[in-house]
Amino acid sequence: MNRARDDILARLDAARTPRVEPPRPPTAPPGMDDPPAFLRARLEEAGGRLQMAAARNWPDEIEWPLDRTAVRHLHSALPIVPSRGLGLDATTDRELDGLEICILRAEFAVAESGAVWQVPSSPRERVAALLAEHLIVVVDATEIVATLHHAYQRIDPARSAFGWFLCGPSKTADIEQSLVLGAHGPRTLDLIVTNA
Amino acid sequence: MGHVERAARFVADPERTRWHDEALWHVRTRRDAAARLVPDWEDLREQAAAIKRHALGRLPELWQAFETNASRAGTIVHWARDAREHNEIVYRLLQERGIRRVVKSKSMLTEECGLNPHLGKRGIEIVDTDLGERIVQLRREAPSHIVMPAIHLRRREIGELFEREMGGPKGIDDPEALTALARRDLRARFLAAEAGLTGVNFAVAETGGFVVVTNEGNADLGTALPDLHIASVGLEKILPKQGDLAPFLRLLARSATGQAMTAYTSHFRGPRPPSPAAPPDRPGSDGRRDPELHIVIVDNGRSRLLGTPAFREALACIRCGACLNTCPVYRRSGGHSYEATIPGPIGSVLETARDSRTHAELPFACSLCGSCSEVCPVRIPLHRQLLAFRESISSDDPHRRLRRWGLDLLGRVMLRPAHYERLGRWGRAFARRLPGTWLEGLLGPWTRHRSLPTLPSRSFRELHRERVKARAAREDGR
């Protein structure tokens, strides 16, 4: 198989184009006036919902996607809401199918993109975020950056094997361009922006 | 059958054509609105184009750096010179592990390589998980758009398909209900899959990682559960640094669908750690083995394109589909009329560069309006490349001598005013006796839907002479 590698590299060498200097490193564009408002607008366009709440007791302040008291299966990465049902008992990742709510913490939000950067603390957390019907993501109000340029200045690629930007719930428009939320993953995404 | 004939089949349904045209134009207007919200949009396009120019100039170094960094993170790197090698590598990885059930998220590269039939013939069940791709897979046809694979179909057709293939209720055609049906069907397949295949949107040399974007989350569901993830990547997809992702990700979704960002933008770097919660007698998340991540780097003609200065720029393409959505020919003729893995303006360039004999017609499926070049997020001069193809294709046109002879004759007639006038008189008299549709199809497709205007009985010169004579007569009469 190394023959293939050497062949390809040789072909690329033979086809070498005139050297072009790297462009100036992307300069981060100027920040924006009101990042939280921008974040809310973009997130709502993406089918998500933004709620502001106090860090101390956000679970009591927000509007939940389901009747909170009736939720049986919940996976939570935050101690303020304890996991229960499948979120607690599942022995394999596949058993998380049937999860009603998954709660995650994001490192920061990107206003211009309506997205959050999230690094699952375990492979299971990622599976929970995909199989749950509803996703709740919590981010600190002080952790909102303007654009993806600012975002990548904060992302350390060596930290983890996996990380993702999430922007609204799973969605599709593959049938006559009509938007449907909940294509494969969560049907709703609530972004909780918490203040101290 | 050529592009014109295949397009004729598409436009035979005027209602479908109108809908297709309007739906895609609507996506184009959403793209415009999204771009207007980004103050430095044009700078971004220039920056992205510059990064690609730079990267394409040093592919050997970048891929070697990628290989080193990816291996360090635990990813296993494979190289494939062509489609056959790619398919064999993927098959071998599956076969060695006794894997029969595979889910795949959208990858134009695996379409190009014909991976599905290759695996299917060898007894592996491969399920496309992007909803649009699943629809065309069940219909046994190719995607007609690179971002919206089933854009050529109406909801009723999809309803009938799901009724047949997924046991859906009769007469179902509501997109919400249809999607729910597919979600249930595919969820079971995700849970049962033993391997997940994906494409790659961007590979990053500096980190040895790569990024896959989807709206549905299917690439994530397909790779979060099974222990084997195989990603296929074309040689052109590499970026030098992680920070280079920023301009591309700001451009990609906005150009593709008018979204600020796709729902899932996943960064992979090395296999995931084994699931710690698995009981000790069942290692790995599904009790079999430690998770593995493989990446197959594919040439399949790309290095040749790189060596062709005129078409090298097309390798900068990030597959957003904006040029398809804006193209007046694509919108009205449908993706299948191109009979190519990638349709539309970028497809006409890439496919013709790959095989100019088979696709000789595609550069002519273009009005040269230049809209594609205007919307391209990496500023590929698509319409100019199509024009360049026309020149090189026309130079070996079989009708060249006939054309030459016709033009010579015309030149000789034009040089002799008396001949010109006499021939004109004869021609008019003759043409007026023919049925109005005489030109139809006479000179190939170009004249199929065109007819000459009714010819006047007298030429301009004759009319002018009469007028001069009449005036002279009037003046004489005074």
Short mmCIF file of C-alpha atoms in Angstrom, two decimals, chain B residues 13-469:
data_model
loop_
_atom_site.label_atom_id
_atom_site.label_comp_id
_atom_site.label_asym_id
_atom_site.label_seq_id
_atom_site.Cartn_x
_atom_site.Cartn_y
_atom_site.Cartn_z
CA ASP B 13 -43.11 17.74 -16.79
CA PRO B 14 -43.56 21.53 -16.79
CA GLU B 15 -44.96 21.61 -13.26
CA ARG B 16 -41.89 19.82 -11.90
CA THR B 17 -39.54 22.05 -13.87
CA ARG B 18 -41.20 25.20 -12.58
CA TRP B 19 -41.09 23.96 -8.99
CA HIS B 20 -37.43 22.88 -9.29
CA ASP B 21 -36.46 26.21 -10.78
CA GLU B 22 -38.24 28.24 -8.11
CA ALA B 23 -37.13 26.09 -5.16
CA LEU B 24 -33.47 26.44 -6.11
CA TRP B 25 -33.79 30.13 -6.83
CA HIS B 26 -35.27 30.51 -3.36
CA VAL B 27 -32.16 28.84 -1.89
CA ARG B 28 -30.06 31.28 -3.90
CA THR B 29 -31.93 34.26 -2.41
CA ARG B 30 -31.44 32.85 1.09
CA ARG B 31 -27.73 32.64 0.35
CA ASP B 32 -27.74 36.31 -0.65
CA ALA B 33 -29.50 37.32 2.55
CA ALA B 34 -27.04 35.34 4.69
CA ALA B 35 -24.04 36.80 2.88
CA ARG B 36 -25.33 40.33 3.44
CA LEU B 37 -25.23 39.75 7.20
CA VAL B 38 -21.46 39.18 7.05
CA PRO B 39 -19.74 42.54 6.71
CA ASP B 40 -16.45 41.08 5.46
CA TRP B 41 -18.00 38.60 2.98
CA GLU B 42 -15.86 39.57 -0.01
CA ASP B 43 -12.69 39.54 2.12
CA LEU B 44 -13.65 36.07 3.29
CA ARG B 45 -14.00 34.83 -0.29
CA GLU B 46 -10.61 36.24 -1.17
CA GLN B 47 -9.06 34.78 1.96
CA ALA B 48 -10.52 31.34 1.28
CA ALA B 49 -9.35 31.44 -2.34
CA ALA B 50 -5.86 32.47 -1.20
CA ILE B 51 -5.64 29.67 1.37
CA LYS B 52 -6.66 27.14 -1.29
CA ARG B 53 -4.14 28.49 -3.83
CA HIS B 54 -1.45 28.21 -1.21
CA ALA B 55 -2.52 24.73 -0.07
CA LEU B 56 -2.79 23.36 -3.63
CA GLY B 57 0.78 24.53 -4.19
CA ARG B 58 2.16 22.35 -1.44
CA LEU B 59 0.00 19.25 -1.28
CA PRO B 60 2.88 16.79 -0.77
CA GLU B 61 4.12 18.57 2.34
CA LEU B 62 0.63 19.09 3.74
CA TRP B 63 -0.44 15.47 3.30
CA GLN B 64 2.77 14.17 4.80
CA ALA B 65 2.29 16.45 7.79
CA PHE B 66 -1.31 15.29 8.02
CA GLU B 67 -0.21 11.67 7.96
CA THR B 68 2.32 12.19 10.73
CA ASN B 69 -0.06 14.12 12.95
CA ALA B 70 -3.01 11.84 12.30
CA SER B 71 -0.95 8.73 13.08
CA ARG B 72 0.26 10.34 16.26
CA ALA B 73 -3.38 10.79 17.30
CA GLY B 74 -4.09 7.12 16.58
CA THR B 75 -5.74 7.47 13.18
CA ILE B 76 -4.74 4.90 10.57
CA VAL B 77 -3.96 6.52 7.22
CA HIS B 78 -4.45 4.77 3.85
CA TRP B 79 -3.66 5.98 0.34
CA ALA B 80 -5.63 5.12 -2.79
CA ARG B 81 -4.48 6.00 -6.32
CA ASP B 82 -7.90 5.46 -7.82
CA ALA B 83 -11.50 4.47 -7.14
CA ARG B 84 -10.74 0.76 -7.29
CA GLU B 85 -8.03 0.98 -4.64
CA HIS B 86 -10.27 3.09 -2.44
CA ASN B 87 -13.10 0.60 -2.64
CA GLU B 88 -10.78 -2.32 -1.97
CA ILE B 89 -9.29 -0.68 1.10
CA VAL B 90 -12.73 0.00 2.55
CA TYR B 91 -13.93 -3.49 1.74
CA ARG B 92 -10.84 -5.11 3.26
CA LEU B 93 -11.26 -3.15 6.51
CA LEU B 94 -14.86 -4.34 6.78
CA GLN B 95 -14.17 -7.90 5.74
CA GLU B 96 -11.24 -8.37 8.15
CA ARG B 97 -13.58 -7.47 10.99
CA GLY B 98 -16.48 -9.56 9.73
CA ILE B 99 -18.68 -6.48 9.34
CA ARG B 100 -21.93 -6.78 7.33
CA ARG B 101 -23.95 -3.71 8.30
CA VAL B 102 -22.64 -0.26 7.45
CA VAL B 103 -24.14 3.23 7.60
CA LYS B 104 -22.80 6.03 5.45
CA SER B 105 -23.26 9.77 5.57
CA LYS B 106 -23.11 11.91 2.47
CA SER B 107 -19.86 11.75 0.56
CA MET B 108 -19.63 12.76 -3.09
CA LEU B 109 -16.24 11.01 -3.19
CA THR B 110 -17.73 7.61 -2.43
CA GLU B 111 -20.37 8.31 -5.12
CA GLU B 112 -17.55 9.09 -7.52
CA CYS B 113 -15.79 5.84 -6.60
CA GLY B 114 -18.96 3.72 -6.86
CA LEU B 115 -18.43 2.41 -3.33
CA ASN B 116 -22.04 1.34 -2.71
CA PRO B 117 -22.28 -1.14 -5.61
CA HIS B 118 -18.77 -2.41 -4.81
CA LEU B 119 -19.74 -3.27 -1.23
CA GLY B 120 -23.26 -4.35 -2.12
CA LYS B 121 -21.97 -6.97 -4.55
CA ARG B 122 -19.79 -8.39 -1.80
CA GLY B 123 -22.66 -8.92 0.59
CA ILE B 124 -22.32 -5.82 2.73
CA GLU B 125 -25.49 -3.90 3.53
CA ILE B 126 -24.70 -0.21 3.10
CA VAL B 127 -27.32 2.32 4.12
CA ASP B 128 -27.15 5.97 3.11
CA THR B 129 -28.34 7.95 6.10
CA ASP B 130 -28.74 11.46 4.75
CA LEU B 131 -32.50 11.62 4.14
CA GLY B 132 -32.16 12.83 0.56
CA GLU B 133 -29.51 10.22 -0.19
CA ARG B 134 -31.61 7.49 1.41
CA ILE B 135 -34.48 8.47 -0.85
CA VAL B 136 -32.41 8.23 -4.03
CA GLN B 137 -30.75 5.04 -2.79
CA LEU B 138 -34.15 3.40 -2.34
CA ARG B 139 -35.13 4.60 -5.81
CA ARG B 140 -31.87 3.18 -7.19
CA GLU B 141 -30.88 6.46 -8.77
CA ALA B 142 -28.04 8.93 -8.33
CA PRO B 143 -28.30 12.17 -6.32
CA SER B 144 -29.36 15.05 -8.56
CA HIS B 145 -27.75 17.77 -6.40
CA ILE B 146 -24.65 17.65 -4.21
CA VAL B 147 -26.34 19.22 -1.17
CA MET B 148 -30.00 18.36 -1.82
CA PRO B 149 -29.83 14.87 -3.38
CA ALA B 150 -33.60 14.45 -3.88
CA ILE B 151 -34.46 17.96 -5.07
CA HIS B 152 -35.80 16.51 -8.33
CA LEU B 153 -38.59 14.65 -6.51
CA ARG B 154 -41.99 15.79 -5.28
CA ARG B 155 -43.46 14.83 -1.92
CA ARG B 156 -46.03 12.46 -3.45
CA GLU B 157 -43.30 10.41 -5.13
CA ILE B 158 -41.44 10.18 -1.83
CA GLY B 159 -44.68 9.17 -0.09
CA GLU B 160 -45.22 6.35 -2.56
CA LEU B 161 -41.62 5.23 -2.10
CA PHE B 162 -41.89 5.17 1.70
CA GLU B 163 -45.22 3.38 1.50
CA ARG B 164 -43.48 0.65 -0.48
CA GLU B 165 -40.12 0.57 1.32
CA MET B 166 -40.90 1.51 4.91
CA GLY B 167 -44.48 0.35 5.25
CA GLY B 168 -45.79 3.90 5.42
CA PRO B 169 -49.55 4.57 5.32
CA LYS B 170 -51.23 5.01 1.95
CA GLY B 171 -51.33 8.48 0.44
CA ILE B 172 -48.81 9.93 2.91
CA ASP B 173 -47.14 13.10 1.56
CA ASP B 174 -46.58 15.43 4.50
CA PRO B 175 -42.83 16.18 4.83
CA GLU B 176 -43.07 16.12 8.63
CA ALA B 177 -44.70 12.67 8.66
CA LEU B 178 -42.39 11.34 5.95
CA THR B 179 -39.32 12.50 7.86
CA ALA B 180 -40.65 10.90 11.06
CA LEU B 181 -41.09 7.63 9.18
CA ALA B 182 -37.52 7.74 7.86
CA ARG B 183 -36.22 8.73 11.28
CA ARG B 184 -37.75 5.63 12.87
CA ASP B 185 -36.48 3.36 10.11
CA LEU B 186 -32.96 4.81 10.15
CA ARG B 187 -32.67 4.98 13.95
CA ALA B 188 -32.86 1.19 14.04
CA ARG B 189 -30.18 0.98 11.37
CA PHE B 190 -27.89 3.37 13.26
CA LEU B 191 -28.25 1.23 16.37
CA ALA B 192 -27.49 -1.96 14.44
CA ALA B 193 -24.57 -0.60 12.36
CA GLU B 194 -21.12 -2.12 12.85
CA ALA B 195 -19.23 0.60 10.98
CA GLY B 196 -19.81 4.20 9.95
CA LEU B 197 -18.48 5.69 6.73
CA THR B 198 -18.21 9.44 6.15
CA GLY B 199 -16.69 11.89 3.74
CA VAL B 200 -14.54 14.78 4.86
CA ASN B 201 -15.25 18.47 4.39
CA PHE B 202 -11.86 19.71 5.54
CA ALA B 203 -8.68 17.94 6.63
CA VAL B 204 -6.17 19.94 8.67
CA ALA B 205 -2.46 19.22 8.20
CA GLU B 206 -1.36 20.90 11.41
CA THR B 207 -3.55 18.72 13.64
CA GLY B 208 -4.05 15.55 11.60
CA GLY B 209 -7.76 16.03 12.26
CA PHE B 210 -10.73 16.58 9.98
CA VAL B 211 -14.15 18.19 9.96
CA VAL B 212 -17.45 16.73 8.78
CA VAL B 213 -20.57 18.89 8.60
CA THR B 214 -24.22 17.78 8.44
CA ASN B 215 -27.59 19.25 9.31
CA GLU B 216 -29.23 15.97 10.18
CA GLY B 217 -26.54 14.72 12.55
CA ASN B 218 -26.28 11.52 10.53
CA ALA B 219 -22.48 11.57 10.30
CA ASP B 220 -22.42 11.80 14.10
CA LEU B 221 -24.97 9.09 14.78
CA GLY B 222 -23.16 6.91 12.27
CA THR B 223 -19.78 7.30 13.96
CA ALA B 224 -20.64 7.71 17.65
CA LEU B 225 -21.99 4.18 18.04
CA PRO B 226 -20.02 1.69 15.90
CA ASP B 227 -16.41 0.93 16.76
CA LEU B 228 -15.14 1.48 13.23
CA HIS B 229 -15.17 4.84 11.46
CA ILE B 230 -13.75 5.06 7.93
CA ALA B 231 -13.49 8.53 6.39
CA SER B 232 -12.76 9.03 2.69
CA VAL B 233 -11.06 12.24 1.61
CA GLY B 234 -10.06 13.66 -1.77
CA LEU B 235 -6.56 15.06 -2.18
CA GLU B 236 -7.86 18.61 -2.58
CA LYS B 237 -9.52 18.85 0.83
CA ILE B 238 -6.53 19.76 2.95
CA LEU B 239 -5.97 23.03 4.80
CA PRO B 240 -2.67 23.94 6.46
CA LYS B 241 -3.86 25.20 9.84
CA GLN B 242 -6.78 24.81 12.19
CA GLY B 243 -7.42 28.56 12.08
CA ASP B 244 -7.96 28.25 8.31
CA LEU B 245 -11.24 26.51 9.08
CA ALA B 246 -12.77 29.81 10.20
CA PRO B 247 -13.18 31.51 6.81
CA PHE B 248 -14.32 28.28 5.16
CA LEU B 249 -16.92 27.46 7.80
CA ARG B 250 -18.21 31.03 7.70
CA LEU B 251 -18.66 30.67 3.94
CA LEU B 252 -19.81 27.07 3.54
CA ALA B 253 -23.31 26.86 5.02
CA ARG B 254 -24.22 30.39 4.00
CA SER B 255 -23.28 29.62 0.40
CA ALA B 256 -24.97 26.22 0.45
CA THR B 257 -28.36 26.88 2.03
CA GLY B 258 -28.27 30.37 3.53
CA GLN B 259 -27.81 29.02 7.06
CA ALA B 260 -25.32 30.75 9.34
CA MET B 261 -23.91 27.32 10.16
CA THR B 262 -24.83 23.67 9.77
CA ALA B 263 -26.41 22.02 12.81
CA TYR B 264 -23.40 19.74 13.35
CA THR B 265 -19.79 20.71 12.60
CA SER B 266 -17.79 17.81 14.00
CA HIS B 267 -14.03 17.80 14.54
CA PHE B 268 -12.42 14.36 14.59
CA ARG B 269 -8.86 13.75 15.65
CA GLY B 270 -8.05 10.16 16.44
CA PRO B 271 -10.37 7.32 17.49
CA ARG B 272 -12.63 7.90 20.45
CA PRO B 273 -11.51 6.41 23.76
CA PRO B 274 -13.10 3.07 24.66
CA SER B 275 -16.31 3.47 26.60
CA PRO B 276 -15.35 3.20 30.29
CA ALA B 277 -18.85 2.23 31.35
CA ALA B 278 -18.79 -1.07 29.47
CA PRO B 279 -18.71 -4.09 31.77
CA PRO B 280 -15.29 -5.75 31.96
CA ASP B 281 -16.39 -8.88 30.14
CA ARG B 282 -17.52 -6.76 27.18
CA PRO B 283 -14.72 -4.42 26.11
CA GLY B 284 -15.59 -1.56 23.77
CA SER B 285 -18.93 0.17 23.54
CA ASP B 286 -20.70 -2.77 21.92
CA GLY B 287 -18.70 -5.51 23.47
CA ARG B 288 -16.31 -6.20 20.61
CA ARG B 289 -13.21 -4.08 20.35
CA ASP B 290 -11.57 -0.72 20.81
CA PRO B 291 -12.81 2.07 18.56
CA GLU B 292 -10.81 2.62 15.37
CA LEU B 293 -10.53 5.58 13.03
CA HIS B 294 -9.28 5.09 9.47
CA ILE B 295 -8.89 7.71 6.76
CA VAL B 296 -8.45 6.91 3.07
CA ILE B 297 -6.73 9.62 1.02
CA VAL B 298 -7.90 9.37 -2.60
CA ASP B 299 -6.31 10.70 -5.79
CA ASN B 300 -8.55 9.32 -8.59
CA GLY B 301 -7.47 11.86 -11.20
CA ARG B 302 -6.97 14.82 -8.91
CA SER B 303 -3.20 14.98 -9.32
CA ARG B 304 -3.70 15.07 -13.09
CA LEU B 305 -6.13 17.99 -12.76
CA LEU B 306 -3.59 19.73 -10.56
CA GLY B 307 -1.09 19.51 -13.40
CA THR B 308 -3.50 21.23 -15.81
CA PRO B 309 -3.03 24.92 -15.08
CA ALA B 310 -6.33 25.96 -16.68
CA PHE B 311 -8.43 23.74 -14.43
CA ARG B 312 -6.36 23.59 -11.28
CA GLU B 313 -8.54 26.23 -9.69
CA ALA B 314 -11.52 23.88 -9.77
CA LEU B 315 -9.77 21.82 -7.07
CA ALA B 316 -10.48 24.65 -4.64
CA CYS B 317 -14.17 23.64 -4.68
CA ILE B 318 -15.71 23.07 -1.23
CA ARG B 319 -18.90 21.43 -2.62
CA CYS B 320 -21.39 23.99 -1.34
CA GLY B 321 -23.64 23.74 -4.40
CA ALA B 322 -24.15 27.51 -4.74
CA CYS B 323 -23.24 27.39 -8.43
CA LEU B 324 -25.92 24.75 -9.03
CA ASN B 325 -28.61 26.79 -7.28
CA THR B 326 -27.89 29.89 -9.29
CA CYS B 327 -27.34 28.24 -12.70
CA PRO B 328 -30.25 28.94 -15.10
CA VAL B 329 -29.44 25.76 -17.04
CA TYR B 330 -29.16 23.51 -13.97
CA ARG B 331 -32.34 24.88 -12.43
CA ARG B 332 -34.32 24.13 -15.57
CA SER B 333 -32.76 20.88 -16.68
CA GLY B 334 -32.30 18.98 -13.38
CA GLY B 335 -29.17 17.29 -12.05
CA HIS B 336 -29.70 13.98 -13.82
CA SER B 337 -29.44 15.64 -17.22
CA TYR B 338 -25.69 16.01 -16.63
CA GLU B 339 -25.24 12.26 -16.12
CA ALA B 340 -22.24 12.98 -13.93
CA THR B 341 -21.44 12.44 -10.25
CA ILE B 342 -21.37 16.19 -9.76
CA PRO B 343 -23.83 18.18 -11.90
CA GLY B 344 -24.10 21.89 -12.54
CA PRO B 345 -21.30 24.33 -13.39
CA ILE B 346 -18.64 22.84 -11.10
CA GLY B 347 -19.56 19.35 -12.26
CA SER B 348 -19.29 20.39 -15.89
CA VAL B 349 -15.76 21.62 -15.18
CA LEU B 350 -14.59 18.70 -13.03
CA GLU B 351 -16.19 15.94 -15.10
CA THR B 352 -15.05 17.39 -18.41
CA ALA B 353 -11.53 17.79 -17.07
CA ARG B 354 -11.62 14.16 -16.00
CA ASP B 355 -12.99 12.82 -19.28
CA SER B 356 -13.58 15.35 -22.03
CA ARG B 357 -14.83 12.78 -24.54
CA THR B 358 -17.71 11.41 -22.46
CA HIS B 359 -18.70 14.82 -21.17
CA ALA B 360 -17.95 16.88 -24.29
CA GLU B 361 -21.46 18.35 -24.20
CA LEU B 362 -21.40 19.69 -20.66
CA PRO B 363 -19.40 22.88 -21.30
CA PHE B 364 -22.14 23.81 -23.75
CA ALA B 365 -24.88 23.34 -21.13
CA CYS B 366 -24.11 26.88 -20.06
CA SER B 367 -25.32 30.33 -21.05
CA LEU B 368 -22.02 31.94 -19.99
CA CYS B 369 -24.00 34.30 -17.75
CA GLY B 370 -21.24 34.07 -15.14
CA SER B 371 -23.57 33.86 -12.13
CA CYS B 372 -21.75 30.74 -10.89
CA SER B 373 -18.44 32.57 -10.66
CA GLU B 374 -20.15 35.40 -8.77
CA VAL B 375 -21.55 33.18 -6.02
CA CYS B 376 -18.61 30.79 -5.68
CA PRO B 377 -17.27 31.16 -2.12
CA VAL B 378 -13.73 30.37 -3.25
CA ARG B 379 -13.95 32.41 -6.45
CA ILE B 380 -13.45 29.66 -9.01
CA PRO B 381 -13.85 31.32 -12.45
CA LEU B 382 -16.28 28.60 -13.49
CA HIS B 383 -17.76 30.17 -16.60
CA ARG B 384 -14.35 31.08 -17.94
CA GLN B 385 -13.18 27.51 -17.47
CA LEU B 386 -16.25 26.26 -19.34
CA LEU B 387 -15.47 28.66 -22.17
CA ALA B 388 -11.89 27.38 -22.28
CA PHE B 389 -13.24 23.83 -22.54
CA ARG B 390 -15.48 24.82 -25.44
CA GLU B 391 -12.45 26.11 -27.29
CA SER B 392 -10.44 22.95 -26.80
CA ILE B 393 -13.42 20.73 -27.63
CA SER B 394 -14.38 22.74 -30.76
CA SER B 395 -10.89 22.40 -32.18
CA ASP B 396 -11.52 18.71 -32.71
CA ASP B 397 -15.08 19.13 -33.92
CA PRO B 398 -15.95 16.55 -36.62
CA HIS B 399 -18.07 19.13 -38.50
CA ARG B 400 -15.19 21.51 -38.71
CA ARG B 401 -14.70 21.13 -42.48
CA LEU B 402 -18.37 21.55 -43.20
CA ARG B 403 -18.44 24.75 -41.16
CA ARG B 404 -15.30 26.03 -42.89
CA TRP B 405 -16.83 25.37 -46.32
CA GLY B 406 -20.06 27.15 -45.34
CA LEU B 407 -18.24 30.20 -44.05
CA ASP B 408 -16.05 30.35 -47.18
CA LEU B 409 -19.14 30.30 -49.36
CA LEU B 410 -20.79 33.00 -47.29
CA GLY B 411 -17.64 35.13 -47.52
CA ARG B 412 -17.59 34.89 -51.29
CA VAL B 413 -21.25 35.84 -51.62
CA MET B 414 -20.90 38.79 -49.25
CA LEU B 415 -18.03 40.19 -51.33
CA ARG B 416 -20.24 40.46 -54.44
CA PRO B 417 -23.26 42.72 -53.86
CA ALA B 418 -25.01 41.57 -57.02
CA HIS B 419 -24.73 37.90 -56.07
CA TYR B 420 -25.81 38.74 -52.56
CA GLU B 421 -28.92 40.50 -53.76
CA ARG B 422 -29.88 37.85 -56.24
CA LEU B 423 -29.39 35.02 -53.75
CA GLY B 424 -31.38 36.96 -51.17
CA ARG B 425 -34.29 37.34 -53.57
CA TRP B 426 -34.28 33.64 -54.42
CA GLY B 427 -33.89 32.65 -50.79
CA ARG B 428 -36.82 34.78 -49.66
CA ALA B 429 -39.07 33.49 -52.40
CA PHE B 430 -38.10 29.92 -51.59
CA ALA B 431 -38.36 30.18 -47.80
CA ARG B 432 -41.81 31.77 -47.97
CA ARG B 433 -43.11 28.63 -49.65
CA LEU B 434 -41.82 26.38 -46.86
CA PRO B 435 -43.83 25.57 -43.71
CA GLY B 436 -43.01 27.92 -40.80
CA THR B 437 -41.27 25.12 -38.90
CA TRP B 438 -38.80 24.19 -41.64
CA LEU B 439 -35.75 25.13 -39.58
CA GLU B 440 -36.76 22.88 -36.67
CA GLY B 441 -34.00 20.44 -35.87
CA LEU B 442 -32.27 21.07 -39.20
CA LEU B 443 -29.05 22.30 -37.60
CA GLY B 444 -29.06 20.14 -34.50
CA PRO B 445 -30.54 20.93 -31.08
CA TRP B 446 -29.89 24.64 -31.44
CA THR B 447 -32.68 25.02 -34.00
CA ARG B 448 -35.09 22.62 -32.32
CA HIS B 449 -37.09 25.28 -30.55
CA ARG B 450 -36.30 28.16 -32.87
CA SER B 451 -37.89 29.34 -36.08
CA LEU B 452 -37.05 32.19 -38.41
CA PRO B 453 -39.36 35.19 -38.44
CA THR B 454 -41.65 35.42 -41.46
CA LEU B 455 -39.47 36.78 -44.23
CA PRO B 456 -40.59 39.99 -45.93
CA SER B 457 -41.33 39.90 -49.61
CA ARG B 458 -38.80 42.62 -50.36
CA SER B 459 -35.35 43.37 -48.99
CA PHE B 460 -34.32 46.59 -47.26
CA ARG B 461 -32.39 47.65 -50.37
CA GLU B 462 -35.43 47.18 -52.57
CA LEU B 463 -37.61 49.12 -50.17
CA HIS B 464 -35.02 51.87 -49.97
CA ARG B 465 -34.72 52.13 -53.75
CA GLU B 466 -38.48 52.43 -54.11
CA ARG B 467 -38.60 55.10 -51.45
CA VAL B 468 -35.90 57.16 -53.11
CA LYS B 469 -37.66 56.80 -56.44
#
